[in-house]
PDB file of C-alpha atoms in Angstrom:
ATOM      1  CA  MET A   1      22.559 -90.858 108.183  1.00  0.00           C
ATOM      2  CA  SER A   2      20.032 -92.255 110.613  1.00  0.00           C
ATOM      3  CA  TYR A   3      17.191 -94.470 109.387  1.00  0.00           C
ATOM      4  CA  PHE A   4      14.703 -92.019 110.893  1.00  0.00           C
ATOM      5  CA  ASP A   5      16.003 -89.102 108.804  1.00  0.00           C
ATOM      6  CA  ALA A   6      14.206 -90.552 105.773  1.00  0.00           C
ATOM      7  CA  PHE A   7      10.797 -89.834 107.312  1.00  0.00           C
ATOM      8  CA  ALA A   8       9.786 -86.206 106.932  1.00  0.00           C
ATOM      9  CA  GLY A   9       7.934 -84.892 109.936  1.00  0.00           C
ATOM     10  CA  PHE A  10       9.171 -87.617 112.261  1.00  0.00           C
ATOM     11  CA  GLU A  11      11.307 -86.150 115.010  1.00  0.00           C
ATOM     12  CA  GLN A  12      13.334 -88.876 116.604  1.00  0.00           C
ATOM     13  CA  LYS A  13      14.603 -88.691 120.137  1.00  0.00           C
ATOM     14  CA  SER A  14      18.220 -89.484 119.385  1.00  0.00           C
ATOM     15  CA  THR A  15      19.022 -90.850 122.850  1.00  0.00           C
ATOM     16  CA  ALA A  16      15.877 -92.979 123.188  1.00  0.00           C
ATOM     17  CA  PRO A  17      16.121 -96.764 122.809  1.00  0.00           C
ATOM     18  CA  LEU A  18      15.900 -97.926 119.203  1.00  0.00           C
ATOM     19  CA  ALA A  19      12.872-100.147 119.843  1.00  0.00           C
ATOM     20  CA  THR A  20      10.977 -97.229 121.343  1.00  0.00           C
ATOM     21  CA  GLU A  21      11.712 -94.975 118.398  1.00  0.00           C
ATOM     22  CA  PHE A  22      10.880 -97.656 115.844  1.00  0.00           C
ATOM     23  CA  ALA A  23       7.562 -98.320 117.613  1.00  0.00           C
ATOM     24  CA  ARG A  24       6.723 -94.602 117.484  1.00  0.00           C
ATOM     25  CA  LEU A  25       7.647 -94.442 113.802  1.00  0.00           C
ATOM     26  CA  ALA A  26       5.664 -97.597 112.974  1.00  0.00           C
ATOM     27  CA  LEU A  27       2.620 -96.123 114.686  1.00  0.00           C
ATOM     28  CA  SER A  28       2.973 -92.857 112.772  1.00  0.00           C
ATOM     29  CA  GLN A  29       3.317 -94.752 109.490  1.00  0.00           C
ATOM     30  CA  GLY A  30       0.493 -97.215 110.169  1.00  0.00           C
ATOM     31  CA  TRP A  31       2.739-100.307 110.103  1.00  0.00           C
ATOM     32  CA  LYS A  32       1.079-103.080 112.089  1.00  0.00           C
ATOM     33  CA  LYS A  33       3.436-105.186 114.206  1.00  0.00           C
ATOM     34  CA  GLY A  34       4.213-108.526 112.605  1.00  0.00           C
ATOM     35  CA  THR A  35       3.197-107.563 109.049  1.00  0.00           C
ATOM     36  CA  LYS A  36       5.613-107.948 106.172  1.00  0.00           C
ATOM     37  CA  THR A  37       6.028-104.170 105.912  1.00  0.00           C
ATOM     38  CA  TRP A  38       6.727-103.866 109.649  1.00  0.00           C
ATOM     39  CA  LYS A  39       9.300-106.688 109.521  1.00  0.00           C
ATOM     40  CA  ASN A  40      11.026-105.272 106.435  1.00  0.00           C
ATOM     41  CA  GLU A  41      11.151-101.776 107.894  1.00  0.00           C
ATOM     42  CA  ARG A  42      12.401-103.056 111.260  1.00  0.00           C
ATOM     43  CA  GLN A  43      15.190-104.942 109.507  1.00  0.00           C
ATOM     44  CA  ALA A  44      16.110-101.855 107.487  1.00  0.00           C
ATOM     45  CA  CYS A  45      16.034 -99.764 110.664  1.00  0.00           C
ATOM     46  CA  MET A  46      18.337-102.119 112.563  1.00  0.00           C
ATOM     47  CA  GLN A  47      20.842-102.352 109.727  1.00  0.00           C
ATOM     48  CA  THR A  48      20.897 -98.629 109.047  1.00  0.00           C
ATOM     49  CA  GLU A  49      21.177 -97.694 112.714  1.00  0.00           C
ATOM     50  CA  PHE A  50      23.932-100.253 113.247  1.00  0.00           C
ATOM     51  CA  ALA A  51      25.876 -98.805 110.326  1.00  0.00           C
ATOM     52  CA  HIS A  52      25.207 -95.264 111.542  1.00  0.00           C
ATOM     53  CA  HIS A  53      26.138 -95.776 115.192  1.00  0.00           C
ATOM     54  CA  VAL A  54      28.360 -98.825 115.407  1.00  0.00           C
ATOM     55  CA  ALA A  55      29.963 -99.964 112.167  1.00  0.00           C
ATOM     56  CA  VAL A  56      33.663 -99.303 111.881  1.00  0.00           C
ATOM     57  CA  ASP A  57      36.103 -99.535 109.050  1.00  0.00           C
ATOM     58  CA  ASN A  58      39.319-101.472 109.225  1.00  0.00           C
ATOM     59  CA  ARG A  59      41.264 -98.923 111.233  1.00  0.00           C
ATOM     60  CA  LEU A  60      42.886-100.323 114.339  1.00  0.00           C
ATOM     61  CA  ALA A  61      41.727 -97.435 116.552  1.00  0.00           C
ATOM     62  CA  ASN A  62      38.058 -98.169 115.751  1.00  0.00           C
ATOM     63  CA  TRP A  63      38.406-101.862 116.530  1.00  0.00           C
ATOM     64  CA  GLN A  64      40.232-101.038 119.756  1.00  0.00           C
ATOM     65  CA  SER A  65      37.488 -98.596 120.727  1.00  0.00           C
ATOM     66  CA  LEU A  66      34.861-101.315 120.268  1.00  0.00           C
ATOM     67  CA  CYS A  67      36.941-103.706 122.364  1.00  0.00           C
ATOM     68  CA  GLU A  68      37.090-101.142 125.168  1.00  0.00           C
ATOM     69  CA  GLU A  69      33.349-100.482 124.889  1.00  0.00           C
ATOM     70  CA  VAL A  70      32.510-104.160 125.420  1.00  0.00           C
ATOM     71  CA  GLY A  71      34.985-104.499 128.286  1.00  0.00           C
ATOM     72  CA  ILE A  72      37.988-106.158 126.681  1.00  0.00           C
ATOM     73  CA  ALA A  73      41.147-105.301 128.592  1.00  0.00           C
ATOM     74  CA  PRO A  74      43.940-104.922 127.924  1.00  0.00           C
ATOM     75  CA  THR A  75      43.194-103.463 124.512  1.00  0.00           C
ATOM     76  CA  PRO A  76      44.504-105.736 121.731  1.00  0.00           C
ATOM     77  CA  GLU A  77      47.362-104.386 119.592  1.00  0.00           C
ATOM     78  CA  SER A  78      46.066-105.495 116.170  1.00  0.00           C
ATOM     79  CA  ILE A  79      42.812-105.840 114.257  1.00  0.00           C
ATOM     80  CA  THR A  80      43.278-109.599 114.143  1.00  0.00           C
ATOM     81  CA  LYS A  81      43.667-109.753 117.918  1.00  0.00           C
ATOM     82  CA  CYS A  82      40.648-107.489 118.375  1.00  0.00           C
ATOM     83  CA  LYS A  83      38.518-109.792 116.222  1.00  0.00           C
ATOM     84  CA  LYS A  84      39.766-112.846 118.091  1.00  0.00           C
ATOM     85  CA  GLN A  85      38.802-111.289 121.441  1.00  0.00           C
ATOM     86  CA  LEU A  86      35.449-110.022 120.159  1.00  0.00           C
ATOM     87  CA  LYS A  87      34.470-113.544 119.103  1.00  0.00           C
ATOM     88  CA  LYS A  88      34.547-114.483 122.791  1.00  0.00           C
ATOM     89  CA  VAL A  89      32.328-111.594 123.916  1.00  0.00           C
ATOM     90  CA  HIS A  90      28.562-111.879 124.358  1.00  0.00           C
ATOM     91  CA  VAL A  91      26.667-108.589 123.917  1.00  0.00           C
ATOM     92  CA  ASN A  92      23.227-107.783 122.602  1.00  0.00           C
ATOM     93  CA  LEU A  93      23.551-105.908 119.293  1.00  0.00           C
ATOM     94  CA  VAL A  94      20.463-103.778 119.957  1.00  0.00           C
ATOM     95  CA  ASP A  95      21.902-102.805 123.347  1.00  0.00           C
ATOM     96  CA  LEU A  96      25.138-101.875 121.590  1.00  0.00           C
ATOM     97  CA  ILE A  97      23.232 -99.565 119.240  1.00  0.00           C
ATOM     98  CA  ASP A  98      21.277 -98.115 122.180  1.00  0.00           C
ATOM     99  CA  ALA A  99      24.483 -97.465 124.141  1.00  0.00           C
ATOM    100  CA  ARG A 100      25.876 -95.551 121.185  1.00  0.00           C
ATOM    101  CA  ARG A 101      22.617 -93.659 120.647  1.00  0.00           C
ATOM    102  CA  ALA A 102      22.467 -92.657 124.304  1.00  0.00           C
ATOM    103  CA  GLY A 103      26.183 -91.943 124.538  1.00  0.00           C
ATOM    104  CA  THR A 104      26.496 -94.077 127.662  1.00  0.00           C
ATOM    105  CA  GLY A 105      29.748 -95.710 126.594  1.00  0.00           C
ATOM    106  CA  LYS A 106      29.658 -99.240 127.949  1.00  0.00           C
ATOM    107  CA  VAL A 107      27.352-102.027 126.864  1.00  0.00           C
ATOM    108  CA  ARG A 108      26.176-104.910 129.039  1.00  0.00           C
ATOM    109  CA  ARG A 109      28.307-108.010 128.629  1.00  0.00           C
ATOM    110  CA  PHE A 110      26.974-111.513 129.320  1.00  0.00           C
ATOM    111  CA  ARG A 111      28.958-114.399 130.840  1.00  0.00           C
ATOM    112  CA  ASN A 112      28.056-116.825 128.082  1.00  0.00           C
ATOM    113  CA  ALA A 113      25.923-117.348 124.986  1.00  0.00           C
ATOM    114  CA  LYS A 114      23.106-118.944 126.993  1.00  0.00           C
ATOM    115  CA  ASP A 115      22.714-115.904 129.254  1.00  0.00           C
ATOM    116  CA  LEU A 116      22.727-113.643 126.205  1.00  0.00           C
ATOM    117  CA  ALA A 117      20.149-115.828 124.441  1.00  0.00           C
ATOM    118  CA  ASP A 118      17.873-115.852 127.500  1.00  0.00           C
ATOM    119  CA  TYR A 119      18.087-112.071 127.818  1.00  0.00           C
ATOM    120  CA  THR A 120      17.527-111.518 124.090  1.00  0.00           C
ATOM    121  CA  ARG A 121      14.471-113.757 123.965  1.00  0.00           C
ATOM    122  CA  LYS A 122      12.944-112.187 127.101  1.00  0.00           C
ATOM    123  CA  SER A 123      13.660-108.584 126.068  1.00  0.00           C
ATOM    124  CA  GLY A 124      12.734-109.039 122.399  1.00  0.00           C
ATOM    125  CA  LYS A 125      15.895-107.131 121.448  1.00  0.00           C
ATOM    126  CA  THR A 126      16.701-109.182 118.385  1.00  0.00           C
ATOM    127  CA  PHE A 127      18.855-108.134 115.458  1.00  0.00           C
ATOM    128  CA  PRO A 128      17.756-109.490 112.051  1.00  0.00           C
ATOM    129  CA  LYS A 129      20.360-111.990 110.944  1.00  0.00           C
ATOM    130  CA  VAL A 130      19.453-111.903 107.240  1.00  0.00           C
ATOM    131  CA  LYS A 131      22.079-109.277 106.456  1.00  0.00           C
ATOM    132  CA  ALA A 132      24.048-109.554 109.670  1.00  0.00           C
ATOM    133  CA  LYS A 133      25.965-112.561 108.423  1.00  0.00           C
ATOM    134  CA  ASP A 134      27.095-110.558 105.382  1.00  0.00           C
ATOM    135  CA  ASP A 135      28.777-107.903 107.510  1.00  0.00           C
ATOM    136  CA  GLY A 136      32.052-109.082 109.029  1.00  0.00           C
ATOM    137  CA  TYR A 137      31.791-106.600 111.860  1.00  0.00           C
ATOM    138  CA  ILE A 138      28.306-107.674 112.898  1.00  0.00           C
ATOM    139  CA  SER A 139      29.002-111.354 112.357  1.00  0.00           C
ATOM    140  CA  ILE A 140      31.838-111.271 114.904  1.00  0.00           C
ATOM    141  CA  LEU A 141      29.322-110.271 117.582  1.00  0.00           C
ATOM    142  CA  LEU A 142      26.388-112.295 116.250  1.00  0.00           C
ATOM    143  CA  ARG A 143      25.313-115.230 118.433  1.00  0.00           C
ATOM    144  CA  HIS A 144      22.743-117.996 117.994  1.00  0.00           C
ATOM    145  CA  VAL A 145      19.725-117.086 120.107  1.00  0.00           C
ATOM    146  CA  TRP A 146      16.881-119.331 118.955  1.00  0.00           C
ATOM    147  CA  ASN A 147      16.830-123.130 119.222  1.00  0.00           C
TER     148      ASN A 147
END
């Protein structure tokens, strides 16, 4: 279930970027940017949308699919090898959600953590790390962005 489904009367554009849709929802709900409510709802939105569009269980085919999506080739033969390769990949988690929402397939991959951090800070496409560290799947792709 999408985060947006919980809001009666709000018709999300399922292929629109997550930030755009959250901004439209926040406006319709009267959540002012930067307030505690806005921050809590944004965090809930990110986590729910990640689970809805990206999260996979521990089936090899799902891990291999993620590896292919972020440009890992050849595709690893085990979950352990997938995780090992994914730890070396630098992708923006919000972009990953957006790629899944839009059905575009591939997500932009950065050369290193610094390039990813620069992009993330400039674009504002941050994923709340409060719960991210608890999820093994997210934590594999999570990178330090702020100094």
